[in-house]
XYZ file of C-alpha atoms in Angstrom:
727
model
C -128.545 86.928 133.291
C -128.325 86.588 137.062
C -126.500 89.232 139.119
C -123.126 88.399 140.450
C -122.459 88.682 144.166
C -120.438 91.754 144.894
C -118.922 90.667 148.179
C -118.670 86.874 147.409
C -115.462 85.076 148.001
C -116.106 82.532 145.203
C -116.892 82.743 141.568
C -120.391 81.249 141.358
C -123.211 83.905 140.797
C -126.096 81.538 140.371
C -127.667 79.033 142.804
C -127.420 76.257 140.285
C -123.607 76.749 139.779
C -123.208 77.061 143.579
C -124.776 73.661 144.046
C -122.329 72.297 141.400
C -119.471 73.948 143.337
C -120.782 72.537 146.571
C -120.570 69.091 145.016
C -117.094 69.758 143.762
C -116.015 70.836 147.233
C -117.468 67.574 148.767
C -115.861 65.328 146.138
C -112.526 67.097 145.648
C -112.114 68.714 149.115
C -112.107 72.304 147.820
C -111.598 74.735 150.742
C -113.255 78.136 150.542
C -111.457 81.178 151.860
C -113.134 83.403 154.327
C -114.849 86.639 153.137
C -112.590 89.552 152.670
C -112.900 92.687 154.778
C -113.511 94.843 151.638
C -116.185 94.138 149.139
C -115.069 93.140 145.544
C -115.948 95.446 142.664
C -118.636 94.621 140.099
C -117.732 91.674 137.719
C -114.904 90.450 139.963
C -114.590 87.336 142.056
C -111.929 85.474 143.926
C -110.867 81.918 143.004
C -110.057 79.251 145.541
C -109.745 75.803 144.108
C -107.401 73.443 145.917
C -106.899 69.882 144.534
C -110.062 70.259 142.445
C -110.864 68.220 139.302
C -109.235 69.865 136.424
C -112.187 69.545 134.133
C -114.574 71.059 136.726
C -112.288 73.990 137.182
C -112.010 74.676 133.439
C -115.832 74.610 133.148
C -116.233 76.809 136.185
C -113.859 79.468 134.768
C -115.539 79.168 131.365
C -118.891 79.900 132.841
C -117.466 83.024 134.635
C -115.640 84.384 131.577
C -118.252 83.413 128.981
C -115.705 81.327 127.109
C -116.556 77.872 125.684
C -113.746 75.392 126.406
C -113.301 72.130 124.390
C -111.276 69.784 126.668
C -109.072 66.966 125.136
C -110.110 63.616 126.689
C -106.389 63.140 127.644
C -106.569 66.119 129.930
C -106.823 64.526 133.365
C -105.771 65.179 136.977
C -106.376 67.829 139.606
C -105.621 71.575 139.643
C -105.062 74.163 142.303
C -106.149 77.670 141.309
C -106.168 80.326 144.064
C -106.324 84.060 143.817
C -105.497 86.158 146.931
C -107.989 88.902 145.815
C -110.882 89.480 143.501
C -109.799 89.358 139.766
C -111.454 90.325 136.497
C -112.530 87.872 133.750
C -109.415 88.425 131.623
C -107.248 87.864 134.693
C -109.096 84.698 135.556
C -108.545 83.395 132.039
C -104.824 84.196 132.057
C -104.531 82.587 135.532
C -106.171 79.408 134.212
C -103.761 79.253 131.100
C -100.783 79.792 133.339
C -101.828 77.003 135.662
C -102.579 74.562 132.798
C -99.074 75.296 131.261
C -97.496 74.154 134.569
C -99.440 71.004 134.323
C -98.256 70.275 130.771
C -101.346 71.509 128.985
C -101.876 74.410 126.618
C -104.806 76.548 125.553
C -105.447 77.346 121.861
C -108.074 79.959 121.217
C -110.368 79.937 118.211
C -113.377 81.862 117.030
C -115.297 82.278 120.375
C -113.934 79.092 121.829
C -110.691 77.623 123.356
C -109.289 74.140 123.166
C -107.364 72.623 126.057
C -104.903 70.015 124.646
C -101.499 68.550 125.506
C -98.581 70.858 125.039
C -97.016 68.725 122.409
C -100.234 68.750 120.352
C -100.741 72.592 120.551
C -98.539 73.503 117.547
C -100.735 71.108 115.381
C -103.952 72.939 116.203
C -105.303 75.990 114.289
C -103.701 78.445 116.554
C -103.870 82.227 115.846
C -101.385 83.373 113.254
C -99.728 86.730 112.933
C -97.341 88.179 110.440
C -94.540 90.653 111.267
C -93.514 92.158 114.533
C -96.479 93.866 116.197
C -99.207 93.539 118.771
C -100.884 90.115 118.894
C -104.388 89.302 119.609
C -103.515 86.724 122.162
C -101.435 87.060 125.270
C -100.143 85.250 128.265
C -99.741 81.480 127.980
C -101.803 80.899 124.823
C -100.169 79.169 121.904
C -99.827 81.231 118.694
C -97.863 81.328 115.475
C -95.780 84.292 114.369
C -94.123 84.802 110.925
C -91.085 87.120 110.864
C -89.842 88.522 107.534
C -86.114 89.432 107.931
C -84.411 92.159 106.073
C -80.731 91.960 106.948
C -79.823 88.817 108.981
C -80.103 85.259 107.654
C -83.013 83.162 108.800
C -80.793 80.088 109.163
C -78.402 81.974 111.468
C -81.260 83.268 113.715
C -82.691 79.784 113.935
C -79.616 78.552 115.787
C -79.756 81.538 118.174
C -83.474 81.431 118.967
C -84.020 77.589 119.226
C -82.794 77.325 122.878
C -85.244 80.074 123.860
C -88.305 78.233 122.534
C -90.231 75.643 124.625
C -89.100 72.013 123.750
C -92.580 70.980 122.517
C -92.856 74.023 120.201
C -91.232 74.754 116.928
C -89.101 77.296 114.904
C -88.573 76.856 111.172
C -86.494 78.852 108.662
C -87.605 79.453 105.098
C -84.544 80.299 102.930
C -86.661 81.202 99.988
C -87.917 84.512 101.312
C -85.571 84.640 104.310
C -88.372 84.394 107.015
C -88.908 82.593 110.316
C -92.048 80.693 111.475
C -92.313 80.336 115.173
C -95.012 78.584 117.185
C -94.807 79.230 120.932
C -96.691 80.806 123.885
C -97.776 84.371 123.300
C -95.694 85.929 126.117
C -92.551 84.250 124.789
C -93.356 85.381 121.226
C -93.434 88.959 122.562
C -89.935 88.458 123.988
C -88.685 86.777 120.756
C -90.040 89.727 118.700
C -87.839 92.111 120.712
C -84.699 89.855 120.159
C -85.361 89.482 116.415
C -85.908 93.202 116.024
C -82.509 93.753 117.688
C -80.680 91.238 115.661
C -82.264 91.984 112.246
C -80.415 95.278 111.853
C -77.807 96.512 109.345
C -74.182 96.592 110.153
C -73.104 99.435 112.398
C -70.314 100.379 109.984
C -70.708 100.799 106.190
C -68.187 99.589 103.594
C -65.168 101.782 103.294
C -62.834 102.132 100.304
C -59.199 102.840 101.024
C -56.862 103.684 98.104
C -53.392 102.148 98.113
C -50.586 104.500 97.007
C -47.406 102.533 97.209
C -48.228 98.868 97.720
C -50.310 96.223 95.817
C -53.873 95.997 96.921
C -54.102 92.224 96.513
C -51.019 91.610 98.632
C -52.231 93.957 101.297
C -55.718 92.351 101.381
C -54.267 88.948 102.155
C -52.000 90.318 104.915
C -54.731 92.491 106.536
C -57.174 89.521 106.732
C -54.546 87.322 108.422
C -53.890 90.067 110.989
C -57.594 90.704 111.830
C -58.670 87.091 112.180
C -60.988 86.775 115.281
C -59.228 85.255 118.131
C -60.541 82.137 119.816
C -62.581 82.834 122.908
C -64.434 85.744 121.544
C -63.794 88.824 119.347
C -65.908 91.650 117.965
C -66.150 90.022 114.487
C -64.415 89.296 111.333
C -63.284 92.076 109.045
C -63.615 91.409 105.260
C -60.989 92.961 103.008
C -61.332 92.696 99.197
C -58.846 94.106 96.726
C -59.851 95.986 93.551
C -57.069 95.603 91.093
C -58.452 98.130 88.644
C -58.200 101.038 91.123
C -55.537 99.370 93.289
C -57.739 100.025 96.342
C -59.128 97.955 99.321
C -62.802 97.575 100.155
C -63.315 97.127 103.935
C -66.383 95.685 105.608
C -66.304 95.560 109.367
C -68.985 94.739 112.003
C -68.174 97.861 114.002
C -66.524 101.301 113.427
C -63.684 100.367 115.781
C -62.855 97.306 113.724
C -62.976 99.401 110.570
C -60.663 102.015 112.027
C -58.210 99.347 113.143
C -58.075 98.055 109.522
C -57.568 101.521 108.146
C -54.704 102.181 110.547
C -52.956 98.992 109.516
C -53.302 99.876 105.845
C -51.871 103.262 106.465
C -48.824 101.785 108.294
C -48.250 99.146 105.619
C -48.764 101.485 102.610
C -45.258 102.924 102.700
C -42.634 103.270 100.009
C -40.246 100.444 99.885
C -37.020 101.030 101.731
C -35.113 98.585 99.483
C -33.696 100.060 96.305
C -34.544 98.358 93.041
C -37.595 97.245 91.154
C -37.391 93.407 91.213
C -40.573 91.728 92.487
C -41.358 88.036 93.237
C -44.981 86.920 92.754
C -46.074 83.637 94.236
C -48.834 81.957 92.102
C -51.579 79.949 93.698
C -53.220 78.195 90.736
C -51.633 79.157 87.497
C -48.576 77.674 85.901
C -45.667 80.018 86.159
C -44.000 79.016 82.841
C -47.163 79.379 80.729
C -48.186 82.660 82.452
C -44.721 84.131 82.074
C -44.940 83.447 78.343
C -48.437 85.067 78.263
C -47.196 88.246 80.178
C -44.206 88.588 77.842
C -46.556 88.568 74.835
C -48.770 91.192 76.540
C -45.804 93.435 77.361
C -44.077 93.010 73.920
C -47.308 93.048 71.932
C -46.085 89.921 70.085
C -48.810 87.219 69.799
C -46.283 84.705 68.425
C -44.762 84.511 71.862
C -48.013 82.936 73.266
C -47.700 79.258 74.382
C -49.349 76.751 72.152
C -51.613 74.098 73.650
C -50.332 70.529 73.400
C -52.433 67.513 72.678
C -55.209 69.401 70.840
C -55.475 71.433 67.708
C -58.229 73.900 67.112
C -60.347 72.697 69.941
C -60.577 69.080 68.749
C -58.623 66.103 70.083
C -56.105 64.258 68.118
C -57.212 60.758 66.981
C -55.138 57.566 67.331
C -56.918 55.243 64.953
C -54.835 52.325 63.720
C -51.260 51.333 64.309
C -49.825 54.185 62.421
C -52.317 56.582 64.062
C -51.409 55.233 67.449
C -47.730 55.685 66.831
C -48.163 59.162 65.436
C -50.312 60.154 68.435
C -47.590 58.778 70.852
C -44.907 60.573 68.859
C -47.012 63.712 68.869
C -47.499 63.489 72.630
C -43.820 62.878 73.064
C -42.962 65.756 70.808
C -45.400 67.945 72.695
C -43.795 66.938 75.847
C -40.343 67.753 74.495
C -41.663 71.124 73.228
C -42.963 71.955 76.817
C -39.661 70.945 78.291
C -37.793 73.146 75.805
C -40.132 76.066 76.607
C -39.572 75.510 80.321
C -35.752 75.382 79.834
C -35.857 78.464 77.661
C -37.962 80.277 80.292
C -35.607 79.345 83.087
C -32.454 80.257 81.087
C -33.393 83.118 78.730
C -33.559 86.647 79.824
C -37.407 86.971 79.446
C -39.209 89.451 77.350
C -40.797 92.875 77.220
C -37.909 94.923 75.899
C -37.307 98.051 77.827
C -40.745 97.974 79.553
C -39.856 95.068 81.859
C -38.330 91.631 82.411
C -40.406 88.596 83.282
C -38.878 85.278 84.379
C -40.568 82.138 85.658
C -39.174 79.802 88.275
C -40.827 76.374 87.610
C -39.440 74.740 90.799
C -41.290 77.226 93.102
C -44.060 78.273 90.680
C -43.231 81.882 91.002
C -42.726 84.887 88.737
C -39.822 87.226 88.901
C -40.694 90.596 87.450
C -38.343 93.500 86.838
C -40.391 96.533 85.831
C -41.183 100.161 86.935
C -43.904 100.452 89.574
C -46.560 101.611 87.160
C -46.017 98.648 84.790
C -45.664 96.262 87.700
C -49.098 97.345 89.083
C -50.637 96.735 85.674
C -49.110 93.265 85.426
C -50.183 92.422 89.011
C -53.804 93.282 88.046
C -53.493 90.866 85.032
C -51.946 88.195 87.168
C -54.556 88.406 89.826
C -57.313 87.903 87.270
C -55.489 84.918 85.605
C -54.274 83.247 88.849
C -57.670 81.997 89.945
C -58.881 78.565 90.955
C -60.020 76.781 87.750
C -63.197 74.721 87.712
C -63.175 71.079 86.983
C -65.440 68.757 84.973
C -66.391 65.344 86.136
C -67.435 63.309 83.002
C -69.453 60.110 83.175
C -69.807 58.179 80.096
C -71.934 55.078 79.166
C -70.939 52.985 76.248
C -73.496 50.311 75.546
C -73.036 47.586 72.962
C -75.611 44.790 72.392
C -75.062 42.119 69.783
C -77.599 39.438 68.841
C -76.646 36.565 66.417
C -78.868 33.821 65.181
C -77.936 31.110 62.675
C -79.519 27.950 61.271
C -78.098 25.235 58.921
C -79.265 21.891 57.513
C -77.826 19.571 54.883
C -77.631 15.951 53.791
C -74.505 14.262 52.345
C -74.455 11.036 50.382
C -71.612 8.592 49.664
C -71.802 5.375 47.712
C -69.055 2.845 46.808
C -69.129 -0.449 45.014
C -66.905 -3.545 45.294
C -64.788 -4.512 48.224
C -61.247 -4.045 49.340
C -60.173 -6.948 47.017
C -61.839 -5.470 43.972
C -59.487 -4.173 41.229
C -61.772 -1.393 40.338
C -64.290 0.413 42.558
C -66.926 2.908 41.503
C -68.328 5.510 43.958
C -69.617 8.946 44.495
C -69.934 11.453 47.286
C -71.588 14.783 47.956
C -69.238 17.080 50.010
C -70.387 20.538 50.896
C -68.094 23.178 52.209
C -70.558 24.269 54.898
C -70.459 20.860 56.466
C -66.855 21.260 57.701
C -65.074 18.083 58.630
C -68.254 15.973 59.068
C -68.429 14.249 55.740
C -68.305 10.733 54.388
C -65.000 11.120 52.594
C -63.188 10.499 55.810
C -65.162 7.251 56.275
C -64.156 6.121 52.859
C -60.514 6.815 53.800
C -60.856 4.901 57.029
C -60.492 7.859 59.289
C -62.798 8.688 62.193
C -64.990 11.625 61.185
C -65.250 14.636 63.367
C -68.997 15.465 63.740
C -70.376 18.922 63.271
C -71.950 20.865 66.010
C -75.670 20.144 66.236
C -77.595 17.013 65.367
C -75.774 14.439 63.114
C -77.676 11.421 61.878
C -75.943 8.744 59.766
C -77.450 5.937 57.616
C -75.164 3.163 56.267
C -75.712 0.037 54.200
C -73.016 -2.598 54.675
C -72.580 -5.286 52.062
C -70.138 -8.100 52.906
C -68.200 -5.894 55.361
C -67.831 -3.074 52.766
C -69.698 0.173 52.512
C -72.355 0.154 49.880
C -74.301 3.342 50.540
C -74.204 5.880 53.333
C -75.797 9.277 54.203
C -75.239 11.809 57.039
C -77.588 14.561 57.891
C -76.686 17.699 59.924
C -79.006 20.257 61.542
C -77.885 23.098 63.781
C -79.549 26.240 65.004
C -77.515 28.902 67.151
C -78.718 31.866 69.032
C -76.170 34.057 70.869
C -76.051 37.470 72.392
C -73.559 39.849 74.049
C -74.251 42.859 76.271
C -71.230 45.018 76.887
C -71.544 48.046 79.183
C -68.429 50.291 79.768
C -68.679 53.260 82.090
C -65.354 55.212 81.970
C -65.381 58.217 84.330
C -62.771 60.962 84.444
C -62.109 64.274 86.164
C -60.191 67.045 84.462
C -59.482 70.711 84.679
C -61.389 73.162 82.551
C -59.947 73.351 79.035
C -57.542 70.577 79.699
C -57.300 67.238 77.704
C -58.237 64.175 79.590
C -57.675 60.659 78.246
C -58.618 57.196 79.440
C -57.564 54.079 77.649
C -58.566 50.427 78.617
C -57.655 47.461 76.435
C -54.817 45.314 75.179
C -51.713 45.710 73.153
C -52.033 43.159 70.339
C -49.056 41.984 68.154
C -49.653 42.226 64.500
C -47.301 40.749 61.785
C -46.314 43.680 59.570
C -43.835 41.893 57.381
C -41.751 38.777 56.817
C -38.723 37.617 54.781
C -36.151 34.963 54.757
C -32.384 35.547 54.837
C -30.182 32.928 52.972
C -28.237 30.705 55.242
C -24.696 29.327 54.969
C -25.888 25.749 55.163
C -28.334 26.055 52.326
C -31.456 26.695 54.443
C -33.075 30.123 55.000
C -33.626 31.982 58.291
C -37.152 33.246 58.477
C -37.649 36.652 59.975
C -40.867 38.502 60.780
C -41.446 42.064 61.838
C -44.175 42.632 64.423
C -46.043 45.751 65.066
C -48.291 46.355 68.127
C -51.599 48.145 68.195
C -53.730 49.223 71.114
C -57.095 47.478 70.967
C -59.950 48.298 73.494
C -61.653 51.542 74.556
C -60.180 54.944 74.166
C -61.967 58.204 75.249
C -60.444 61.676 74.947
C -62.326 64.732 76.086
C -61.397 68.440 76.304
C -64.130 70.322 78.200
C -64.515 74.093 78.142
C -66.855 75.815 80.619
C -68.632 78.989 79.546
C -69.786 81.780 81.744
C -73.371 80.780 81.331
C -72.698 77.303 82.853
C -72.804 75.323 79.617
C -69.868 72.971 78.710
C -68.335 72.660 75.228
C -66.583 69.358 74.774
C -64.216 68.196 72.009
C -64.563 64.336 72.113
C -62.800 61.483 70.448
C -64.043 58.005 71.206
C -62.677 54.731 69.796
C -63.902 51.166 70.381
C -61.924 48.327 68.781
C -61.585 44.572 69.119
C -59.864 41.632 67.437
C -62.122 39.598 65.192
C -62.130 36.100 66.677
C -62.398 34.359 63.243
C -59.028 35.882 62.233
C -56.859 34.777 65.170
C -55.612 31.700 63.386
C -55.024 33.437 60.030
C -51.510 33.243 58.676
C -51.757 36.808 57.405
C -52.478 38.290 60.899
C -55.486 39.277 62.862
C -58.213 41.586 61.815
C -59.409 44.350 64.092
C -62.876 45.958 64.155
C -62.892 49.650 64.966
C -65.637 52.240 65.707
C -64.735 55.909 66.105
C -66.767 58.994 67.083
C -65.087 62.354 66.900
C -67.210 65.484 67.343
C -67.826 68.783 69.287
C -70.967 69.139 71.490
C -72.417 71.570 73.979
C -74.161 70.329 77.130
C -75.597 71.906 80.284
C -74.307 71.044 83.760
C -75.490 67.541 84.634
C -77.262 66.929 81.353
C -77.144 63.561 79.665
C -76.366 63.704 76.007
C -76.012 61.031 73.282
C -72.996 61.310 71.138
C -74.115 58.839 68.406
C -74.181 55.204 67.765
C -74.455 52.385 65.340
C -77.514 50.252 64.564
C -76.622 47.510 62.206
C -78.666 44.467 61.010
C -76.855 42.012 58.773
C -78.475 39.019 57.070
C -76.750 36.265 54.914
C -78.065 33.184 53.176
C -76.028 30.412 51.717
C -77.060 27.280 49.785
C -75.178 24.343 48.278
C -76.831 21.685 46.158
C -76.234 18.930 43.701
C -77.013 20.178 40.263
C -80.145 18.599 38.933
C -80.918 16.510 41.981
C -81.206 19.518 44.259
C -83.845 21.122 42.005
C -86.329 18.233 42.469
C -89.283 19.385 44.579
C -89.275 18.176 48.133
C -86.873 15.327 47.413
C -84.302 17.849 46.343
C -83.728 18.909 49.997
C -81.881 15.608 50.438
C -79.189 16.909 48.086
C -78.708 20.427 49.554
C -76.832 22.194 52.412
C -78.384 25.512 53.447
C -77.291 28.062 55.984
C -78.964 31.328 57.194
C -77.484 33.893 59.534
C -78.627 37.206 61.092
C -76.387 39.456 63.146
C -77.753 42.655 64.964
C -75.415 45.227 66.495
C -76.595 48.241 68.605
C -73.918 50.573 69.849
C -74.835 53.819 71.741
C -72.667 56.234 73.592
C -73.925 58.643 76.362
C -72.095 61.413 78.169
C -72.887 63.408 81.280
C -70.573 66.252 82.349
C -70.823 67.744 85.837
C -69.041 71.014 86.870
C -66.979 70.833 90.012
C -66.336 74.276 91.339
C -65.552 73.661 95.074
C -63.926 71.337 97.478
C -67.368 70.154 98.688
C -68.442 69.189 95.113
C -65.223 67.184 94.672
C -65.593 65.478 98.010
C -69.137 64.546 97.250
C -68.284 62.861 94.012
C -65.239 61.117 95.458
C -67.209 59.689 98.445
C -69.937 58.419 96.112
C -67.527 56.525 93.881
C -65.677 55.436 97.041
C -68.786 53.918 98.594
C -69.811 52.431 95.298
C -66.485 50.509 95.077
C -66.646 49.560 98.632
C -70.198 48.143 98.692
C -71.022 47.127 95.185
C -67.549 46.115 94.151
C -65.476 44.718 96.993
C -68.100 43.465 99.333
C -69.903 41.617 96.481
C -66.575 39.890 95.601
C -66.025 38.451 99.120
C -66.586 34.626 98.871
C -69.200 33.004 101.059
C -68.192 31.031 103.984
C -67.344 27.273 103.517
C -66.785 24.410 105.798
C -64.045 22.793 103.766
C -62.273 25.989 102.752
C -60.705 28.382 105.347
C -61.573 32.095 105.343
C -58.436 33.686 104.024
C -59.886 37.217 104.296
C -60.409 39.847 101.599
C -59.047 43.413 101.251
C -61.922 45.860 101.684
C -61.728 49.638 101.684
C -62.312 51.179 105.087
C -65.528 53.005 105.929
C -65.298 56.874 105.621
C -66.019 59.099 108.582
C -66.896 62.603 107.458
C -65.227 61.984 104.117
C -61.918 60.695 105.720
C -60.734 57.103 106.406
C -60.117 56.125 110.035
C -56.772 56.794 111.561
C -54.108 54.245 110.763
C -55.055 53.735 107.137
C -52.997 54.756 104.109
C -55.241 57.569 103.103
C -55.991 58.859 106.621
C -55.243 62.584 107.129
C -51.805 63.173 108.698
C -51.730 64.619 112.262
C -50.938 68.339 112.564
C -47.397 69.218 112.875
C -46.336 70.463 116.237
C -45.615 74.111 116.565
C -41.862 74.739 116.938
C -40.879 76.176 120.296
C -38.519 79.020 119.973
C -35.248 78.319 121.610
C -34.192 81.171 123.969
C -30.863 82.636 122.957
C -28.226 83.594 125.559
C -27.486 87.275 125.632
C -24.112 88.267 124.242
C -21.476 90.411 125.930
C -22.546 93.930 126.687
C -26.296 93.060 126.792
C -28.651 93.084 129.755
C -28.022 90.186 132.072
C -24.749 89.128 130.504
C -21.662 88.473 132.509
C -18.600 90.485 131.439
């Protein structure tokens, strides 16, 4: 290696490189600074590049530092790099990376080399990667990647805090799986972010405190304390979480600071005082449970009488009541009406009776305000409140999607020949004739021709052959051939949303009149007065489901499904119509979102019919002219699928509602809008409005109502004897 100049004002130690620098100075007008008064130490040199070609400057610094630079072809332009005094190799490298960063370029170091690329491309290169908070191998304005494993704070929360502190062209990503952050940025900025993350990823200053409640009810005080300690708009020290433990009648406090925890404790101490009102009557406002049913349950608990428990209406033993047939439908309706009457009687008894519990307490339900009125000693009241708090919870819902698929395929073929012969004429005294008349041919026969009436041809191909003798029919034949192929595809998708362990029913169809009896009353004029009794039956689709959610997330469902229709061939029958009915009633268990098959029917019916003239129809080949044959095949496929989905929160319910709303809006209403026409005017079509954040736009029927204005207190005029009053 060549020795470096100890008192040189430029970087170039070799004559060859000095000649290159001389060319750079001539081409790029690089000005050299005068020699300093003091000599530079060994392995140090001063930099003085003004308006030099950026690629030449990078190569010159690389030769001085011993670093190999790979330059992106898109790195172009000039660079000014000036040091006021002699600097070391590491300082020269850092000065170059800082100058390139100001030009919009970045340096990514590798194994003995460095790449100079555009800043936006730096995060895609194989930059040095480090895990955890510690000393990094790269410094200054080099691009690197750091991975931080968080112990206390959420990675998603820190992402929102740190993103403004990172260069726009670099990235920060959160991994919720292991609660970690992946940041790609300049090394000096990563050192600053490490200090910020270490300060933010720390446990809370105050631990959780447990405060026993002596006189009040823990659940009531928890709600009141949280309302009083809500952070104010414009900044506060943080939210205080207060959770009630009904078993020990105590409060669990979690505060972001000791000062906030002490504030909550002082409020609890001031509120936990004996009641100044004499008596032991308490009013409990329920949030989710039904006051009438809960009052009956509490009475049974207090009195230890299981017969006082309310009975479920509409189901029996976990299964749904069927409504098959006319009588079944009437019984079901009567049962539902009786159940409703029973519930009304229970509500009336609950609102008028004195409650239950004997000497231990008195429990009364007020259905109008959904509240419980409890008269009991404090010890018993606290026990009842712990039971109420556990029962008065938000119940989950179940959204049930069902697919009822029915596919029918019907094929039929028929062929037959009829003959008719008649001798003589209209003037003949005696006429001899014969005819073959098959029942399968319907009204298309030659008997009507003989009688002079116009025959009604059958469906299909009808070919007739007649021999006329002197204007009279001598011999005639008619052949009929028909082949039918029909199919039906019926898809029903009833959907319903119901509470956990509550019966849900959907019924779609018609109410068909059916003759149940007829008689004739004798009349005074000799004639009778006919009279018919008509019963009505629901025909269509009926689905009843009672879901029950287990703690493990599975759903037990008691299901009753009925599909019925009127047989078209019986509509003209004098004895009344005939209905076809298919019923499935079972109990199944499904996971959340799982598609299950309840059951179905696969039926294949085949029928053959043949009519022939005895003797003549048995002749080979020629016997087909004296036959009428019919073949028919009917295939029916019916399958029922069900998919239950648990809805536990408001967000889940909104998501399902928005999905169904958009489906009806796009696939249903928009597809039904008629196309434009020149001859017909556009009368418009009602279409559901577009949702914005799950809400219709203002002005529509379902749009959210504006918030009510806060009432302004009216100042009262001071009375006589008060401050400011005139006597």
